[in-house]
Amino acid sequence: MKIGIVTGIPGVGKTTVLSYADKILTEKGIPHKIVNYGDYMLNTALKEGYVKSRDEIRKLQIEKQRELQTLAARRIIEDLSLLGDNGIGLIDTHAVIRTPAGYLPGLPRHVIEVLSPKVIFLLEADPRIILERQKRDSSRARSDYSDTNVINEVIQFARYSAMASAVLVGASVKVVINQEGDPSIAASDIINSLM
Ligand code: ATP
Ligand code: AMP
Ligand code: MG
């Protein structure tokens, strides 16, 4: 099984691009599974009564976030291990999380060693385009990332963070642009890099 980790700033379009990747892989008849890291963390966080919605997770105390993060990695790899040898697993997550206590690595040693990806993708777009996407998407609360200076800083930290994680497991890091109007271009790029 080959695992690709797809990271990027909130609102850049990870979940959208991965829904296109799902369609492409299904059409090609390639066994695959796409998981959202935040879903796993939210599941536990809701059960424990820590939060009411997913955008509150990154405001929790760092210890709580780390606890949810560790458990999520274990559950995700359990679910992905059901895929056969020629399967593709795609994980929708973040290389870095901007929290009130500072930048938290999304893929620290105990997470990246469990997930053991072939490639870590950095999904990127022009900060002004990311802002527009955030504005159009009222289903989420991303005001803590809604400033071009903040977005630029997070993009830099995400690159350093992704490479630092990649070094621990010998993965490659690939920047993929999510072009306005056509998420399938990035989806194909991601799939081709894993074949
Ligand atoms: P988060 O990290 O907060 O989950 P995300 O990276 O998963 O964010 P999405 O929810 O996939 O982001 O996308 C945010 C918004 O951008 C959505 O409204 C989506 O429809 C839009 N969008 C995504 N990709 C594109 C694209 N290529 N062109 C235009 N709009 C896009
Ligand atoms: P998302 O829908 O991708 O924004 O995920 C919801 C929330 O889950 C994020 O805002 C983070 O708080 C959290 N999250 C997702 N992936 C990770 C990760 N690898 N490490 C820590 N927190 C994460
Ligand atoms: Mg998403």
mmCIF file of C-alpha atoms and ligand atoms in Angstrom:
data_model
loop_
_atom_site.group_PDB
_atom_site.id
_atom_site.type_symbol
_atom_site.label_atom_id
_atom_site.label_comp_id
_atom_site.label_asym_id
_atom_site.label_seq_id
_atom_site.Cartn_x
_atom_site.Cartn_y
_atom_site.Cartn_z
ATOM 1 C CA MET A 1 0.000 0.000 0.000
ATOM 2 C CA LYS A 2 1.201 3.502 -0.829
ATOM 3 C CA ILE A 3 0.238 6.359 1.456
ATOM 4 C CA GLY A 4 0.100 10.028 0.463
ATOM 5 C CA ILE A 5 -0.409 12.713 3.075
ATOM 6 C CA VAL A 6 -2.153 15.804 1.728
ATOM 7 C CA THR A 7 -1.537 18.966 3.728
ATOM 8 C CA GLY A 8 -2.337 22.640 3.218
ATOM 9 C CA ILE A 9 -3.665 25.759 4.836
ATOM 10 C CA PRO A 10 -7.374 25.776 5.876
ATOM 11 C CA GLY A 11 -9.468 26.688 2.834
ATOM 12 C CA VAL A 12 -6.848 25.888 0.159
ATOM 13 C CA GLY A 13 -9.039 22.985 -0.965
ATOM 14 C CA LYS A 14 -7.622 19.684 0.411
ATOM 15 C CA THR A 15 -11.001 18.041 1.009
ATOM 16 C CA THR A 16 -12.327 19.232 -2.367
ATOM 17 C CA VAL A 17 -9.254 18.008 -4.280
ATOM 18 C CA LEU A 18 -9.409 14.654 -2.506
ATOM 19 C CA SER A 19 -13.055 14.171 -3.471
ATOM 20 C CA TYR A 20 -11.879 14.526 -7.103
ATOM 21 C CA ALA A 21 -9.039 12.080 -6.413
ATOM 22 C CA ASP A 22 -11.646 9.635 -5.118
ATOM 23 C CA LYS A 23 -13.575 9.892 -8.406
ATOM 24 C CA ILE A 24 -10.447 9.437 -10.546
ATOM 25 C CA LEU A 25 -9.211 6.419 -8.568
ATOM 26 C CA THR A 26 -12.669 4.815 -8.712
ATOM 27 C CA GLU A 27 -12.802 5.317 -12.504
ATOM 28 C CA LYS A 28 -9.352 3.743 -12.853
ATOM 29 C CA GLY A 29 -10.426 0.790 -10.683
ATOM 30 C CA ILE A 30 -7.566 1.370 -8.228
ATOM 31 C CA PRO A 31 -8.293 0.192 -4.667
ATOM 32 C CA HIS A 32 -8.091 3.218 -2.411
ATOM 33 C CA LYS A 33 -9.276 4.866 0.766
ATOM 34 C CA ILE A 34 -9.383 8.557 1.593
ATOM 35 C CA VAL A 35 -9.464 9.575 5.241
ATOM 36 C CA ASN A 36 -9.770 12.938 6.933
ATOM 37 C CA TYR A 37 -7.507 13.234 9.995
ATOM 38 C CA GLY A 38 -9.750 15.916 11.488
ATOM 39 C CA ASP A 39 -12.745 13.547 11.330
ATOM 40 C CA TYR A 40 -10.935 11.051 13.557
ATOM 41 C CA MET A 41 -9.888 13.762 16.033
ATOM 42 C CA LEU A 42 -13.387 15.276 16.029
ATOM 43 C CA ASN A 43 -14.992 11.911 16.670
ATOM 44 C CA THR A 44 -13.114 11.494 19.965
ATOM 45 C CA ALA A 45 -13.317 15.199 20.855
ATOM 46 C CA LEU A 46 -17.132 15.145 20.524
ATOM 47 C CA LYS A 47 -17.423 11.933 22.567
ATOM 48 C CA GLU A 48 -15.254 13.416 25.321
ATOM 49 C CA GLY A 49 -17.222 16.681 25.191
ATOM 50 C CA TYR A 50 -14.062 18.720 24.427
ATOM 51 C CA VAL A 51 -15.642 20.620 21.490
ATOM 52 C CA LYS A 52 -18.851 21.186 19.574
ATOM 53 C CA SER A 53 -17.310 21.668 16.105
ATOM 54 C CA ARG A 54 -14.127 20.814 14.200
ATOM 55 C CA ASP A 55 -12.717 24.357 14.074
ATOM 56 C CA GLU A 56 -12.609 24.388 17.905
ATOM 57 C CA ILE A 57 -10.092 21.523 18.060
ATOM 58 C CA ARG A 58 -7.102 23.771 17.306
ATOM 59 C CA LYS A 59 -8.075 26.047 20.216
ATOM 60 C CA LEU A 60 -7.834 23.234 22.785
ATOM 61 C CA GLN A 61 -4.894 22.922 25.166
ATOM 62 C CA ILE A 62 -1.873 21.477 23.355
ATOM 63 C CA GLU A 63 -1.909 18.356 25.580
ATOM 64 C CA LYS A 64 -5.491 17.598 24.511
ATOM 65 C CA GLN A 65 -4.690 18.184 20.830
ATOM 66 C CA ARG A 66 -1.700 15.858 21.075
ATOM 67 C CA GLU A 67 -3.812 13.172 22.768
ATOM 68 C CA LEU A 68 -6.420 13.362 19.970
ATOM 69 C CA GLN A 69 -3.668 13.464 17.336
ATOM 70 C CA THR A 70 -1.920 10.328 18.643
ATOM 71 C CA LEU A 71 -5.130 8.311 18.816
ATOM 72 C CA ALA A 72 -6.190 9.445 15.323
ATOM 73 C CA ALA A 73 -2.926 8.222 13.735
ATOM 74 C CA ARG A 74 -3.405 4.760 15.244
ATOM 75 C CA ARG A 75 -7.032 4.501 14.118
ATOM 76 C CA ILE A 76 -6.231 5.775 10.617
ATOM 77 C CA ILE A 77 -3.489 3.238 10.002
ATOM 78 C CA GLU A 78 -5.785 0.469 11.260
ATOM 79 C CA ASP A 79 -8.406 1.522 8.709
ATOM 80 C CA LEU A 80 -5.892 1.914 5.860
ATOM 81 C CA SER A 81 -4.227 -1.434 6.537
ATOM 82 C CA LEU A 82 -7.375 -3.125 5.184
ATOM 83 C CA LEU A 83 -6.254 -1.984 1.701
ATOM 84 C CA GLY A 84 -4.245 -4.515 -0.298
ATOM 85 C CA ASP A 85 -0.611 -4.209 -1.424
ATOM 86 C CA ASN A 86 -1.492 -2.224 -4.572
ATOM 87 C CA GLY A 87 -3.924 0.101 -2.784
ATOM 88 C CA ILE A 88 -3.563 3.851 -2.325
ATOM 89 C CA GLY A 89 -4.314 5.586 0.980
ATOM 90 C CA LEU A 90 -4.755 9.363 1.032
ATOM 91 C CA ILE A 91 -4.791 11.304 4.301
ATOM 92 C CA ASP A 92 -6.358 14.788 4.439
ATOM 93 C CA THR A 93 -4.526 16.729 7.166
ATOM 94 C CA HIS A 94 -2.185 19.607 8.085
ATOM 95 C CA ALA A 95 1.636 19.869 8.227
ATOM 96 C CA VAL A 96 1.270 22.529 10.898
ATOM 97 C CA ILE A 97 -1.600 23.807 13.045
ATOM 98 C CA ARG A 98 -1.797 27.442 14.117
ATOM 99 C CA THR A 99 -2.909 27.361 17.752
ATOM 100 C CA PRO A 100 -3.089 30.083 20.423
ATOM 101 C CA ALA A 101 -0.004 28.432 21.979
ATOM 102 C CA GLY A 102 1.998 28.555 18.733
ATOM 103 C CA TYR A 103 2.579 26.291 15.754
ATOM 104 C CA LEU A 104 1.898 22.635 16.488
ATOM 105 C CA PRO A 105 3.449 20.104 14.089
ATOM 106 C CA GLY A 106 0.725 18.057 12.408
ATOM 107 C CA LEU A 107 3.124 15.212 11.670
ATOM 108 C CA PRO A 108 5.496 14.848 14.645
ATOM 109 C CA ARG A 109 7.663 11.727 14.967
ATOM 110 C CA HIS A 110 5.047 9.582 16.721
ATOM 111 C CA VAL A 111 2.532 10.352 13.965
ATOM 112 C CA ILE A 112 4.684 10.215 10.828
ATOM 113 C CA GLU A 113 6.348 6.944 11.876
ATOM 114 C CA VAL A 114 2.925 5.331 12.286
ATOM 115 C CA LEU A 115 1.582 6.678 8.960
ATOM 116 C CA SER A 116 4.815 6.022 7.020
ATOM 117 C CA PRO A 117 3.910 7.893 3.793
ATOM 118 C CA LYS A 118 5.620 7.728 0.405
ATOM 119 C CA VAL A 119 4.906 11.400 -0.309
ATOM 120 C CA ILE A 120 3.853 14.411 1.760
ATOM 121 C CA PHE A 121 1.974 16.859 -0.452
ATOM 122 C CA LEU A 122 1.769 20.588 0.215
ATOM 123 C CA LEU A 123 -1.360 21.849 -1.502
ATOM 124 C CA GLU A 124 -0.854 25.540 -2.178
ATOM 125 C CA ALA A 125 -2.484 28.517 -3.908
ATOM 126 C CA ASP A 126 -2.003 32.274 -3.980
ATOM 127 C CA PRO A 127 -2.913 33.659 -0.500
ATOM 128 C CA ARG A 128 -5.493 36.033 -2.050
ATOM 129 C CA ILE A 129 -7.189 33.085 -3.736
ATOM 130 C CA ILE A 130 -7.200 31.136 -0.450
ATOM 131 C CA LEU A 131 -8.886 34.112 1.234
ATOM 132 C CA GLU A 132 -11.578 34.187 -1.478
ATOM 133 C CA ARG A 133 -12.199 30.454 -1.027
ATOM 134 C CA GLN A 134 -12.521 30.894 2.735
ATOM 135 C CA LYS A 135 -15.004 33.765 2.209
ATOM 136 C CA ARG A 136 -17.170 31.686 -0.127
ATOM 137 C CA ASP A 137 -17.277 28.739 2.302
ATOM 138 C CA SER A 138 -19.591 29.683 5.171
ATOM 139 C CA SER A 139 -19.679 26.107 6.494
ATOM 140 C CA ARG A 140 -16.397 26.607 8.360
ATOM 141 C CA ALA A 141 -14.927 29.019 10.964
ATOM 142 C CA ARG A 142 -11.467 29.939 9.642
ATOM 143 C CA SER A 143 -11.169 33.544 10.858
ATOM 144 C CA ASP A 144 -7.902 32.669 12.676
ATOM 145 C CA TYR A 145 -6.364 32.051 9.206
ATOM 146 C CA SER A 146 -8.128 34.871 7.327
ATOM 147 C CA ASP A 147 -5.330 37.375 6.761
ATOM 148 C CA THR A 148 -2.761 37.318 3.944
ATOM 149 C CA ASN A 149 0.162 37.909 6.354
ATOM 150 C CA VAL A 150 -0.967 34.982 8.490
ATOM 151 C CA ILE A 151 -1.506 32.803 5.408
ATOM 152 C CA ASN A 152 1.982 33.624 4.108
ATOM 153 C CA GLU A 153 3.519 32.772 7.468
ATOM 154 C CA VAL A 154 1.603 29.490 7.730
ATOM 155 C CA ILE A 155 2.650 28.479 4.200
ATOM 156 C CA GLN A 156 6.313 28.973 5.216
ATOM 157 C CA PHE A 157 5.944 27.055 8.482
ATOM 158 C CA ALA A 158 4.044 24.274 6.692
ATOM 159 C CA ARG A 159 6.923 23.811 4.215
ATOM 160 C CA TYR A 160 9.541 23.573 6.972
ATOM 161 C CA SER A 161 7.313 21.316 9.012
ATOM 162 C CA ALA A 162 6.530 18.948 6.098
ATOM 163 C CA MET A 163 10.231 18.587 5.249
ATOM 164 C CA ALA A 164 11.177 17.989 8.878
ATOM 165 C CA SER A 165 8.562 15.207 9.061
ATOM 166 C CA ALA A 166 9.683 13.744 5.726
ATOM 167 C CA VAL A 167 13.277 13.483 6.966
ATOM 168 C CA LEU A 168 12.158 11.157 9.765
ATOM 169 C CA VAL A 169 10.763 8.533 7.365
ATOM 170 C CA GLY A 170 12.526 9.244 4.048
ATOM 171 C CA ALA A 171 9.349 10.484 2.346
ATOM 172 C CA SER A 172 9.426 13.047 -0.443
ATOM 173 C CA VAL A 173 7.704 16.414 -0.231
ATOM 174 C CA LYS A 174 5.819 17.720 -3.248
ATOM 175 C CA VAL A 175 4.211 21.110 -3.748
ATOM 176 C CA VAL A 176 0.970 20.895 -5.726
ATOM 177 C CA ILE A 177 -0.967 23.994 -6.809
ATOM 178 C CA ASN A 178 -4.758 23.873 -6.472
ATOM 179 C CA GLN A 179 -5.671 25.937 -9.528
ATOM 180 C CA GLU A 180 -8.761 28.112 -9.321
ATOM 181 C CA GLY A 181 -11.766 26.520 -10.988
ATOM 182 C CA ASP A 182 -10.325 23.041 -11.539
ATOM 183 C CA PRO A 183 -9.466 20.895 -8.507
ATOM 184 C CA SER A 184 -9.035 17.836 -10.759
ATOM 185 C CA ILE A 185 -5.615 19.084 -11.949
ATOM 186 C CA ALA A 186 -4.192 18.850 -8.420
ATOM 187 C CA ALA A 187 -6.014 15.556 -7.857
ATOM 188 C CA SER A 188 -4.368 13.978 -10.929
ATOM 189 C CA ASP A 189 -0.987 15.385 -9.932
ATOM 190 C CA ILE A 190 -1.278 13.764 -6.488
ATOM 191 C CA ILE A 191 -2.337 10.394 -7.882
ATOM 192 C CA ASN A 192 0.410 10.358 -10.529
ATOM 193 C CA SER A 193 3.064 11.047 -7.885
ATOM 194 C CA LEU A 194 1.969 7.936 -5.979
ATOM 195 C CA MET A 195 1.897 5.500 -8.921
HETATM 196 P P1 ATP B 1 -9.824 22.819 5.891
HETATM 197 O O1 ATP B 1 -8.382 22.595 6.190
HETATM 198 O O2 ATP B 1 -10.358 23.968 6.697
HETATM 199 O O3 ATP B 1 -10.651 21.566 5.990
HETATM 200 P P2 ATP B 1 -9.709 22.502 2.997
HETATM 201 O O4 ATP B 1 -8.295 22.709 2.530
HETATM 202 O O5 ATP B 1 -10.172 21.104 3.117
HETATM 203 O O6 ATP B 1 -9.920 23.320 4.346
HETATM 204 P P3 ATP B 1 -11.999 22.832 1.246
HETATM 205 O O7 ATP B 1 -13.077 22.747 2.252
HETATM 206 O O8 ATP B 1 -11.758 21.662 0.359
HETATM 207 O O9 ATP B 1 -10.645 23.299 1.959
HETATM 208 O O10 ATP B 1 -12.233 24.082 0.261
HETATM 209 C C1 ATP B 1 -12.533 25.385 0.747
HETATM 210 C C2 ATP B 1 -13.423 26.106 -0.265
HETATM 211 O O11 ATP B 1 -12.701 26.301 -1.486
HETATM 212 C C3 ATP B 1 -14.681 25.302 -0.648
HETATM 213 O O12 ATP B 1 -15.763 26.184 -0.720
HETATM 214 C C4 ATP B 1 -14.346 24.732 -2.016
HETATM 215 O O13 ATP B 1 -15.496 24.541 -2.811
HETATM 216 C C5 ATP B 1 -13.424 25.795 -2.603
HETATM 217 N N1 ATP B 1 -12.441 25.259 -3.565
HETATM 218 C C6 ATP B 1 -11.596 24.215 -3.379
HETATM 219 N N2 ATP B 1 -10.809 24.016 -4.450
HETATM 220 C C7 ATP B 1 -11.172 24.957 -5.354
HETATM 221 C C8 ATP B 1 -10.710 25.273 -6.675
HETATM 222 N N3 ATP B 1 -9.738 24.603 -7.272
HETATM 223 N N4 ATP B 1 -11.304 26.318 -7.298
HETATM 224 C C9 ATP B 1 -12.283 27.027 -6.713
HETATM 225 N N5 ATP B 1 -12.771 26.778 -5.467
HETATM 226 C C10 ATP B 1 -12.210 25.752 -4.797
HETATM 227 P P1 AMP B 2 -9.733 19.975 8.981
HETATM 228 O O1 AMP B 2 -11.164 19.726 8.647
HETATM 229 O O2 AMP B 2 -8.774 19.346 8.031
HETATM 230 O O3 AMP B 2 -9.437 21.442 9.215
HETATM 231 O O4 AMP B 2 -9.483 19.271 10.383
HETATM 232 C C1 AMP B 2 -10.145 19.734 11.548
HETATM 233 C C2 AMP B 2 -9.162 20.036 12.645
HETATM 234 O O5 AMP B 2 -8.511 18.818 13.050
HETATM 235 C C3 AMP B 2 -8.015 20.952 12.274
HETATM 236 O O6 AMP B 2 -8.393 22.314 12.258
HETATM 237 C C4 AMP B 2 -7.022 20.636 13.388
HETATM 238 O O7 AMP B 2 -7.397 21.263 14.589
HETATM 239 C C5 AMP B 2 -7.221 19.131 13.544
HETATM 240 N N1 AMP B 2 -6.201 18.361 12.819
HETATM 241 C C6 AMP B 2 -6.291 17.802 11.583
HETATM 242 N N2 AMP B 2 -5.157 17.145 11.279
HETATM 243 C C7 AMP B 2 -4.316 17.297 12.362
HETATM 244 C C8 AMP B 2 -3.006 16.834 12.680
HETATM 245 N N3 AMP B 2 -2.274 16.080 11.842
HETATM 246 N N4 AMP B 2 -2.489 17.184 13.898
HETATM 247 C C9 AMP B 2 -3.187 17.936 14.769
HETATM 248 N N5 AMP B 2 -4.426 18.394 14.525
HETATM 249 C C10 AMP B 2 -4.994 18.074 13.327
HETATM 250 MG MG MG B 3 -10.981 20.017 4.737
#
